Amino acid sequence: MTTSPYSKPIRLGLYALIGGAFLLFIVRNLPWHLDNYDQARQAYAALDIVQNGHWLFQELPYGGYATKPPLTAWLQAACHAIPGVGWDVALRLPPFAAAVALLLLIYRCGLRMGGTLGAALAVTAFAFNMMSVRIATLVRTDMLLALFCFLPGLMILNHIERRRAWSRRDAFFFFLALLAAVFTKGHTVYAFLLPGMAAFAFIQRKRHEPNRAWPGWIALLLPILLLLGALVWAVWRYPEFYEQIVLGEMVSAFQTSEGGKTAKPFLYYVAHILHRWSPWSLLLILLAGTQAKRLKACWKDPVFVWLVCWMLGGLLVMSAIPDKRSDRLFPLLPPLTLLLVYFAALYDRAHLLGLNYRRFMTGVIVIGACLWTAYGLSETGNDLRKQSNALRLFSSRIADQVSLERLSVAGPSAEGFLCYFEQTRSMTVEEAVAAWKEKRLDALVISRHLLEGREAEFEPYAVLDRVQDPFNEESYSCIIPAESVSDTP
């Protein structure tokens, strides 16, 4: 895909796309809070490390162990140790850095495969969609997992493209990438890589060609063996870890029914890709369809074979798992993006409607970037108007008026409260009543559900502030002793 007549304007547009993507990554989740998508649980794990020194096994806000391996929490705790970096930034810096790294890697791949226009398409297809802009600064593991899944696949792609054998150094970096993925989200990385590697090996063997996607058994299996060793030690050290994590998290994903919910259909992820990755999903289908006559020639190219095996292998295996969530398909976006650029690089003109290829592709890029930018900013505006950070604002108002050392949260409650108040322990209602009567508390955050029927046990009290949970049908109050109000001048 040559771009020499358009190099300068496309290059300037490319820089604008990258800058716009970074900006959209930052602003999409404003106002920052921890009250949906299980963000509070991940934030609490980092807080548990910093305050309690639980580096190996972190706890959940209201009992049990953290359901994710500790690498993300380690990175967040390390960011918090940087002078001047508060929790708001520290919690979001690792996923944002992963998003930046992914975008730059995909940009370089697009540049190599399709010139500046291919790089522009790669950047736009990865960054401007419903998933990437949302996940980039969520306090979750998804973006880090996508990066650590992409790195081994990219290493394989480079070895295939350059027809280079694996050295010990290459295998070591492959091992490190897999190890990072395993300690980010467990065995999930193997679902995205192993099926494609097996299919590619089978095809290459049938063709009697060398399998350059094979880094060696040690680099491939040692990370999962280390994880299994950690699991065995955890089960031996903490018997309840087996029931909660091994059975409750790992095994339950393969069960056909959980909590009365039936398994989602096999094509669930395909439908979500078509929707959440549009218009790039439609463009991929269009380019592949109009290029159908050349697919046999493409199939002779090991690079194309690996991209197809990488993408389809992960998609088929994840689709076969009964327990499905739309966020789990995100690591498929980078190989899908590269496959889109590969098809685009085969064209000189778009065969559909006889349009000039470069004008057609530039128009799609501009329209896609503008649409998703408008959507992202619109959703941010809606969140700001609806005050989706109401619990965060409530916590800030309380912290300005009450000493946090004399404040407690009655649990169970919204999990974000403990993170907002930087506390790693809540009180049961019974403990809160006892502390209240013994005058060990100056303030208590409690839900309407827990307070109802027990008001007399806290008398005399006054309500300092009240808030409605924007994501659940629950409200919270901060109560203080009534004499505190009377003593205020």
Coordinates of C-alpha atoms in Angstrom, one line a residue:
M1 CA 0.0 0.0 0.0
T2 CA 2.1 3.0 -1.2
T3 CA 1.4 6.4 0.2
S4 CA 4.1 8.6 -1.3
P5 CA 1.7 11.2 -2.8
Y6 CA 0.0 11.6 0.5
S7 CA 2.8 11.0 2.9
K8 CA 2.9 14.5 4.5
P9 CA -0.8 15.0 5.1
I10 CA -1.3 11.4 6.2
R11 CA 1.7 11.7 8.6
L12 CA 0.3 14.8 10.1
G13 CA -3.1 13.2 10.4
L14 CA -1.5 10.1 12.0
Y15 CA 0.1 12.2 14.7
A16 CA -3.2 13.9 15.3
L17 CA -4.9 10.4 15.6
I18 CA -2.3 9.2 18.1
G19 CA -2.6 12.4 20.2
G20 CA -6.4 12.3 20.0
A21 CA -6.4 8.6 21.1
F22 CA -4.3 9.4 24.1
L23 CA -6.6 12.3 25.1
L24 CA -9.7 10.2 24.6
F25 CA -8.2 7.4 26.7
I26 CA -7.7 9.9 29.6
V27 CA -11.1 11.7 29.5
R28 CA -13.5 8.9 28.6
N29 CA -13.8 7.6 32.2
L30 CA -14.1 11.0 33.8
P31 CA -15.3 11.6 36.4
W32 CA -13.0 9.0 38.0
H33 CA -14.5 6.7 40.5
L34 CA -14.5 3.0 41.6
D35 CA -18.2 2.2 41.8
N36 CA -18.8 0.0 38.7
Y37 CA -17.1 -2.8 36.7
D38 CA -15.5 -4.2 39.9
Q39 CA -12.9 -1.4 40.0
A40 CA -13.1 -1.2 43.8
R41 CA -11.9 -4.8 44.2
Q42 CA -8.8 -4.2 42.1
A43 CA -8.1 -0.9 43.9
Y44 CA -8.5 -2.5 47.2
A45 CA -5.9 -5.1 46.4
A46 CA -3.3 -2.4 45.8
L47 CA -4.4 -0.6 49.0
D48 CA -4.1 -3.9 50.9
I49 CA -0.5 -4.2 49.7
V50 CA 0.5 -0.7 50.7
Q51 CA -1.2 -0.7 54.1
N52 CA -1.1 -4.4 55.2
G53 CA 1.9 -5.7 53.2
H54 CA -0.1 -8.5 51.7
W55 CA 2.1 -8.9 48.6
L56 CA 1.2 -12.5 47.7
F57 CA -2.5 -12.8 48.4
Q58 CA -4.7 -9.8 48.7
E59 CA -8.1 -9.7 50.3
L60 CA -11.5 -8.5 49.1
P61 CA -13.2 -5.6 50.8
Y62 CA -15.7 -7.8 52.6
G63 CA -13.9 -11.1 53.0
G64 CA -12.2 -13.7 50.8
Y65 CA -9.2 -13.4 48.6
A66 CA -8.6 -11.3 45.5
T67 CA -9.7 -13.2 42.4
K68 CA -6.9 -11.9 40.2
P69 CA -3.1 -12.6 40.4
P70 CA -1.2 -9.8 42.0
L71 CA 0.9 -8.3 39.2
T72 CA -1.5 -5.4 38.5
A73 CA -1.8 -4.6 42.2
W74 CA 2.0 -4.7 42.5
L75 CA 2.3 -2.2 39.6
Q76 CA -0.3 0.1 41.2
A77 CA 1.4 0.0 44.6
A78 CA 4.7 0.8 42.9
C79 CA 3.1 3.8 41.1
H80 CA 1.7 5.0 44.5
A81 CA 5.2 4.9 45.9
I82 CA 6.3 7.6 43.4
P83 CA 6.4 10.9 45.2
G84 CA 3.4 13.1 44.4
V85 CA 1.4 10.3 42.8
G86 CA -1.9 9.8 44.6
W87 CA -4.2 6.8 44.4
D88 CA -6.4 8.3 41.6
V89 CA -3.4 8.3 39.2
A90 CA -1.6 5.3 40.7
L91 CA -4.5 3.0 40.1
R92 CA -5.0 4.1 36.5
L93 CA -1.4 4.5 35.4
P94 CA -0.6 0.8 34.7
P95 CA -3.6 0.3 32.4
F96 CA -3.0 3.6 30.7
A97 CA 0.6 2.8 30.1
A98 CA -0.4 -0.5 28.7
A99 CA -2.8 1.2 26.3
V100 CA -0.1 3.6 25.2
A101 CA 2.4 0.7 24.6
L102 CA -0.2 -1.3 22.7
L103 CA -1.1 1.6 20.5
L104 CA 2.5 2.3 19.7
L105 CA 3.3 -1.3 18.9
I106 CA 0.3 -1.6 16.7
Y107 CA 1.3 1.7 15.0
R108 CA 4.7 0.2 14.2
C109 CA 3.2 -3.0 12.9
G110 CA 0.7 -1.0 10.7
L111 CA 3.6 1.2 9.4
R112 CA 5.6 -1.9 8.4
M113 CA 2.7 -3.7 6.8
G114 CA 1.0 -0.8 5.0
G115 CA 3.0 2.4 5.2
T116 CA 1.7 5.6 6.8
L117 CA -1.9 4.9 5.7
G118 CA -1.7 1.4 7.1
A119 CA -0.4 2.9 10.4
A120 CA -3.3 5.4 10.4
L121 CA -5.8 2.5 9.9
A122 CA -4.1 0.4 12.7
V123 CA -4.1 3.3 15.2
T124 CA -7.7 4.2 14.5
A125 CA -9.1 0.6 14.4
F126 CA -7.4 -0.2 17.8
A127 CA -8.0 3.1 19.6
F128 CA -11.4 4.4 18.3
N129 CA -14.0 1.8 19.3
M130 CA -16.3 1.1 22.1
M131 CA -13.9 -1.1 24.1
S132 CA -10.5 0.5 24.0
V133 CA -11.5 4.0 25.0
R134 CA -13.5 2.6 27.9
I135 CA -10.9 0.1 29.2
A136 CA -7.8 2.3 28.9
T137 CA -8.2 4.0 32.3
L138 CA -10.6 1.6 34.1
V139 CA -9.1 0.2 37.3
R140 CA -9.0 -3.3 35.8
T141 CA -6.6 -5.9 34.4
D142 CA -8.1 -6.0 30.8
M143 CA -5.7 -3.6 29.1
L144 CA -2.6 -5.1 30.8
L145 CA -3.8 -8.6 29.8
A146 CA -4.3 -7.5 26.2
L147 CA -0.7 -6.1 26.1
F148 CA 0.8 -9.3 27.6
C149 CA -1.2 -11.4 25.2
F150 CA -0.2 -9.3 22.3
L151 CA 3.5 -9.4 23.0
P152 CA 4.0 -13.2 22.5
G153 CA 1.9 -13.1 19.4
L154 CA 3.9 -10.2 18.0
M155 CA 7.1 -12.0 18.7
I156 CA 5.9 -15.0 16.8
L157 CA 4.7 -12.7 13.9
N158 CA 8.2 -11.1 13.8
H159 CA 9.9 -14.5 13.6
I160 CA 7.6 -15.7 10.9
E161 CA 7.9 -12.5 8.9
R162 CA 11.7 -12.4 9.1
R163 CA 12.1 -16.2 8.8
R164 CA 14.3 -16.2 11.9
A165 CA 14.9 -19.1 14.2
W166 CA 14.3 -18.7 18.0
S167 CA 17.4 -17.9 20.0
R168 CA 17.6 -18.3 23.8
R169 CA 17.3 -14.6 24.2
D170 CA 14.1 -14.6 22.1
A171 CA 12.7 -17.5 24.1
F172 CA 13.5 -15.8 27.4
F173 CA 11.6 -12.6 26.4
F174 CA 8.7 -14.8 25.2
F175 CA 8.7 -16.5 28.6
L176 CA 8.7 -13.1 30.4
A177 CA 5.7 -11.9 28.4
L178 CA 3.8 -15.1 29.2
L179 CA 4.8 -14.9 32.8
A180 CA 3.5 -11.3 33.0
A181 CA 0.2 -12.4 31.4
V182 CA -0.2 -15.4 33.8
F183 CA 0.4 -13.2 36.8
T184 CA -2.1 -10.7 35.5
K185 CA -5.1 -12.9 34.8
G186 CA -4.1 -16.5 35.3
H187 CA -4.3 -19.1 32.5
T188 CA -6.4 -16.9 30.2
V189 CA -3.4 -16.0 27.9
Y190 CA -3.2 -19.7 26.8
A191 CA -6.7 -19.6 25.5
F192 CA -5.7 -16.8 23.2
L193 CA -2.3 -18.2 22.1
L194 CA -2.2 -22.0 22.3
P195 CA -5.0 -22.8 19.8
G196 CA -3.4 -20.5 17.1
M197 CA 0.0 -22.0 17.7
A198 CA -1.3 -25.5 17.4
A199 CA -3.2 -24.7 14.2
F200 CA -0.2 -23.0 12.7
A201 CA 2.1 -25.9 13.6
F202 CA -0.3 -28.3 12.0
I203 CA -0.5 -26.3 8.8
Q204 CA 3.3 -25.8 8.5
R205 CA 3.8 -29.5 9.1
K206 CA 1.4 -30.4 6.3
R207 CA 3.4 -28.0 4.0
H208 CA 6.7 -29.4 5.2
E209 CA 7.8 -25.9 6.2
P210 CA 9.6 -24.9 9.4
N211 CA 7.4 -23.9 12.3
R212 CA 8.8 -20.5 13.3
A213 CA 6.0 -20.0 15.8
W214 CA 7.5 -22.4 18.3
P215 CA 9.7 -20.8 21.1
G216 CA 10.3 -24.1 22.9
W217 CA 8.6 -26.1 25.6
I218 CA 10.3 -24.3 28.5
A219 CA 9.3 -20.8 27.4
L220 CA 5.8 -21.9 26.7
L221 CA 5.0 -24.1 29.8
L222 CA 7.2 -22.7 32.6
P223 CA 4.9 -19.7 33.3
I224 CA 1.8 -21.9 33.8
L225 CA 3.8 -24.3 35.9
L226 CA 4.9 -21.4 38.2
L227 CA 1.3 -20.4 38.5
L228 CA 0.2 -23.9 39.4
G229 CA 2.9 -24.0 42.0
A230 CA 1.6 -20.8 43.5
L231 CA -1.9 -22.2 43.5
V232 CA -0.8 -25.5 45.2
W233 CA 1.1 -23.5 47.9
A234 CA -2.0 -21.2 48.4
V235 CA -4.4 -24.1 48.8
W236 CA -2.0 -25.8 51.3
R237 CA -1.4 -22.6 53.2
Y238 CA -5.1 -21.3 53.0
P239 CA -7.6 -24.2 52.6
E240 CA -10.5 -21.8 51.9
F241 CA -8.5 -20.6 48.8
Y242 CA -9.4 -23.8 47.0
E243 CA -13.2 -23.4 47.3
Q244 CA -13.2 -19.6 46.5
I245 CA -10.6 -19.3 43.8
V246 CA -10.0 -22.7 42.2
L247 CA -13.6 -23.8 42.2
G248 CA -15.4 -20.5 42.4
E249 CA -13.4 -18.7 39.8
M250 CA -11.4 -21.1 37.6
V251 CA -13.6 -24.2 37.4
S252 CA -17.0 -22.3 37.3
A253 CA -16.1 -20.6 34.0
F254 CA -16.4 -24.0 32.3
Q255 CA -19.8 -24.9 33.9
T256 CA -22.9 -24.6 31.7
S257 CA -25.0 -23.1 34.4
E258 CA -24.1 -20.8 37.3
G259 CA -26.5 -19.2 39.7
G260 CA -29.4 -20.0 37.6
K261 CA -28.0 -18.3 34.5
T262 CA -27.8 -20.3 31.3
A263 CA -24.7 -20.3 29.1
K264 CA -24.6 -17.6 26.4
P265 CA -24.8 -18.7 22.7
F266 CA -21.6 -19.8 20.9
L267 CA -21.7 -16.7 18.6
Y268 CA -22.0 -14.3 21.6
Y269 CA -18.4 -12.9 21.1
V270 CA -18.8 -12.7 17.3
A271 CA -21.9 -10.5 17.7
H272 CA -20.1 -8.3 20.3
I273 CA -17.1 -7.8 18.0
L274 CA -19.4 -6.8 15.1
H275 CA -21.0 -4.3 17.4
R276 CA -18.3 -3.0 19.7
W277 CA -15.6 -2.9 17.0
S278 CA -17.7 -1.3 14.3
P279 CA -17.1 0.2 11.7
W280 CA -13.8 -1.7 11.6
S281 CA -15.4 -5.1 11.8
L282 CA -17.6 -4.2 8.8
L283 CA -14.6 -2.9 7.0
L284 CA -12.7 -6.1 7.6
I285 CA -15.6 -8.2 6.2
L286 CA -15.8 -5.8 3.2
L287 CA -12.1 -6.0 2.4
A288 CA -12.0 -9.8 2.9
G289 CA -15.1 -10.3 0.8
T290 CA -13.9 -8.2 -2.2
Q291 CA -10.6 -9.9 -2.0
A292 CA -12.0 -13.5 -2.0
K293 CA -10.3 -14.4 -5.2
R294 CA -6.9 -13.7 -3.8
L295 CA -7.4 -15.6 -0.5
K296 CA -5.7 -18.7 -1.9
A297 CA -2.6 -16.6 -2.6
C298 CA -2.8 -15.1 0.8
W299 CA -3.0 -18.5 2.4
K300 CA 0.4 -19.3 1.0
D301 CA 1.9 -16.4 3.1
P302 CA 2.8 -17.7 6.6
V303 CA 2.2 -14.2 8.0
F304 CA -1.4 -14.3 6.9
V305 CA -1.8 -17.9 8.2
W306 CA -0.5 -16.9 11.6
L307 CA -2.8 -13.8 11.9
V308 CA -5.8 -16.0 11.0
C309 CA -4.8 -18.8 13.3
W310 CA -4.0 -16.3 16.2
M311 CA -7.4 -14.6 15.9
L312 CA -9.6 -17.5 15.1
G313 CA -8.0 -19.8 17.6
G314 CA -8.6 -17.4 20.5
L315 CA -12.1 -16.6 19.3
L316 CA -13.2 -20.2 19.0
V317 CA -11.8 -21.3 22.3
M318 CA -13.3 -18.3 24.2
S319 CA -16.6 -18.9 22.4
A320 CA -16.7 -22.5 23.5
I321 CA -16.4 -21.5 27.2
P322 CA -19.9 -21.3 28.7
D323 CA -19.2 -18.4 31.0
K324 CA -18.9 -15.3 28.7
R325 CA -18.4 -11.6 29.4
S326 CA -17.9 -9.0 26.7
D327 CA -14.7 -7.7 28.3
R328 CA -13.0 -11.0 27.9
L329 CA -12.8 -10.7 24.1
F330 CA -10.6 -7.5 24.3
P331 CA -7.3 -9.3 23.7
L332 CA -8.6 -10.3 20.2
L333 CA -8.6 -6.7 19.1
P334 CA -4.9 -6.3 18.4
P335 CA -4.7 -9.4 16.0
L336 CA -8.0 -8.3 14.4
T337 CA -6.5 -4.9 13.8
L338 CA -3.3 -6.4 12.2
L339 CA -5.5 -8.7 10.0
L340 CA -7.5 -5.6 8.9
V341 CA -4.3 -3.8 7.9
Y342 CA -3.0 -6.9 6.1
F343 CA -6.1 -7.0 3.9
A344 CA -6.0 -3.2 3.4
A345 CA -2.3 -3.5 2.3
L346 CA -3.3 -5.7 -0.6
Y347 CA -5.3 -3.0 -2.3
D348 CA -4.5 -0.3 -4.8
R349 CA -8.1 0.7 -5.3
A350 CA -11.3 -0.2 -3.4
H351 CA -13.3 -2.5 -5.7
L352 CA -16.6 -1.5 -4.1
L353 CA -18.3 1.4 -6.0
G354 CA -15.1 2.0 -8.0
L355 CA -13.8 4.4 -5.4
N356 CA -10.2 5.5 -5.2
Y357 CA -8.7 3.3 -2.4
R358 CA -6.8 6.0 -0.6
R359 CA -9.7 8.4 -0.5
F360 CA -12.1 5.7 0.5
M361 CA -9.8 4.5 3.3
T362 CA -9.0 8.0 4.5
G363 CA -12.7 8.8 4.6
V364 CA -13.4 5.7 6.7
I365 CA -10.6 6.5 9.1
V366 CA -11.8 10.1 9.6
I367 CA -15.4 9.1 10.0
G368 CA -14.6 6.3 12.4
A369 CA -12.4 8.5 14.5
C370 CA -14.9 11.3 14.6
L371 CA -17.8 9.1 15.4
W372 CA -16.1 7.4 18.4
T373 CA -14.6 10.6 19.6
A374 CA -18.1 12.2 19.6
Y375 CA -19.5 9.1 21.3
G376 CA -16.8 9.0 24.0
L377 CA -17.1 12.7 24.8
S378 CA -20.9 12.4 24.8
E379 CA -20.8 9.5 27.3
T380 CA -18.3 11.5 29.5
G381 CA -20.6 14.4 29.4
N382 CA -23.5 12.2 30.5
D383 CA -21.5 10.7 33.3
L384 CA -20.6 14.2 34.5
R385 CA -24.2 15.4 34.4
K386 CA -25.5 12.3 36.2
Q387 CA -22.7 12.6 38.7
S388 CA -21.7 9.0 38.4
N389 CA -19.0 9.8 40.9
A390 CA -21.6 10.7 43.6
L391 CA -20.1 8.2 46.1
R392 CA -16.7 9.6 45.5
L393 CA -17.9 13.2 46.0
F394 CA -19.8 12.1 49.2
S395 CA -16.6 10.5 50.6
S396 CA -14.6 13.7 49.8
R397 CA -17.1 15.9 51.6
I398 CA -17.0 13.6 54.7
A399 CA -13.1 13.5 54.7
D400 CA -13.0 17.3 54.7
Q401 CA -15.2 17.4 57.9
V402 CA -14.2 14.3 59.9
S403 CA -10.9 12.8 61.0
L404 CA -10.6 9.5 59.0
E405 CA -9.0 7.9 62.1
R406 CA -12.3 8.3 63.9
L407 CA -14.5 7.3 61.0
S408 CA -15.6 3.8 60.0
V409 CA -17.7 2.1 57.3
A410 CA -20.5 -0.3 58.3
G411 CA -20.4 -3.3 55.9
P412 CA -21.5 -4.6 53.6
S413 CA -21.7 -1.4 51.6
A414 CA -20.4 0.0 48.3
E415 CA -16.9 -1.5 48.0
G416 CA -15.4 1.8 46.9
F417 CA -15.9 3.5 50.3
L418 CA -13.0 1.7 51.9
C419 CA -10.7 2.8 49.0
Y420 CA -11.9 6.4 49.2
F421 CA -11.3 6.5 52.9
E422 CA -8.1 4.5 52.5
Q423 CA -9.2 1.9 55.0
T424 CA -8.8 -1.9 54.8
R425 CA -11.3 -2.9 57.3
S426 CA -15.0 -2.2 57.8
M427 CA -17.2 -2.9 60.8
T428 CA -20.2 -5.1 61.1
V429 CA -23.4 -3.4 62.3
E430 CA -22.9 -5.0 65.7
E431 CA -19.3 -3.8 65.9
A432 CA -20.4 -0.3 64.8
V433 CA -23.1 -0.1 67.5
A434 CA -20.6 -1.2 70.2
A435 CA -18.0 1.4 69.0
W436 CA -20.7 4.1 68.8
K437 CA -21.8 3.5 72.4
E438 CA -18.2 3.5 73.6
K439 CA -17.6 6.8 71.8
R440 CA -14.8 5.4 69.7
L441 CA -16.3 6.8 66.5
D442 CA -16.9 10.4 65.4
A443 CA -18.6 9.3 62.2
L444 CA -20.1 6.2 60.6
V445 CA -21.0 5.6 57.0
I446 CA -23.9 3.2 56.8
S447 CA -26.4 2.2 54.2
R448 CA -30.1 2.8 54.5
H449 CA -30.8 -0.9 54.5
L450 CA -28.5 -1.5 57.5
L451 CA -29.7 1.5 59.4
E452 CA -33.4 0.9 59.1
G453 CA -34.8 -0.6 62.3
R454 CA -31.7 0.1 64.3
E455 CA -31.8 3.8 64.6
A456 CA -32.5 3.7 68.3
E457 CA -29.1 1.9 68.9
F458 CA -27.3 4.9 67.5
E459 CA -29.3 7.6 69.3
P460 CA -28.6 10.4 69.7
Y461 CA -27.2 11.0 66.2
A462 CA -27.4 13.5 63.3
V463 CA -27.0 13.0 59.6
L464 CA -23.9 14.8 58.4
D465 CA -24.5 14.0 54.7
R466 CA -26.5 11.6 52.5
V467 CA -26.0 10.2 49.0
Q468 CA -27.9 8.0 46.6
D469 CA -25.8 5.2 44.9
P470 CA -25.9 6.0 41.2
F471 CA -25.5 2.3 40.2
N472 CA -27.7 0.5 42.8
E473 CA -31.0 1.1 44.6
E474 CA -29.3 2.0 47.8
S475 CA -28.5 5.2 49.7
Y476 CA -25.9 5.9 52.3
S477 CA -25.6 8.3 55.2
C478 CA -22.8 9.6 57.3
I479 CA -24.1 9.8 60.9
I480 CA -22.3 11.7 63.7
P481 CA -23.2 12.0 67.4
A482 CA -25.8 14.6 68.0
E483 CA -23.7 16.4 70.6
S484 CA -21.1 17.0 67.9
V485 CA -23.6 19.2 66.1
S486 CA -24.6 21.1 69.3
D487 CA -21.0 21.7 70.1
T488 CA -20.3 23.3 66.7
P489 CA -20.2 27.1 67.0

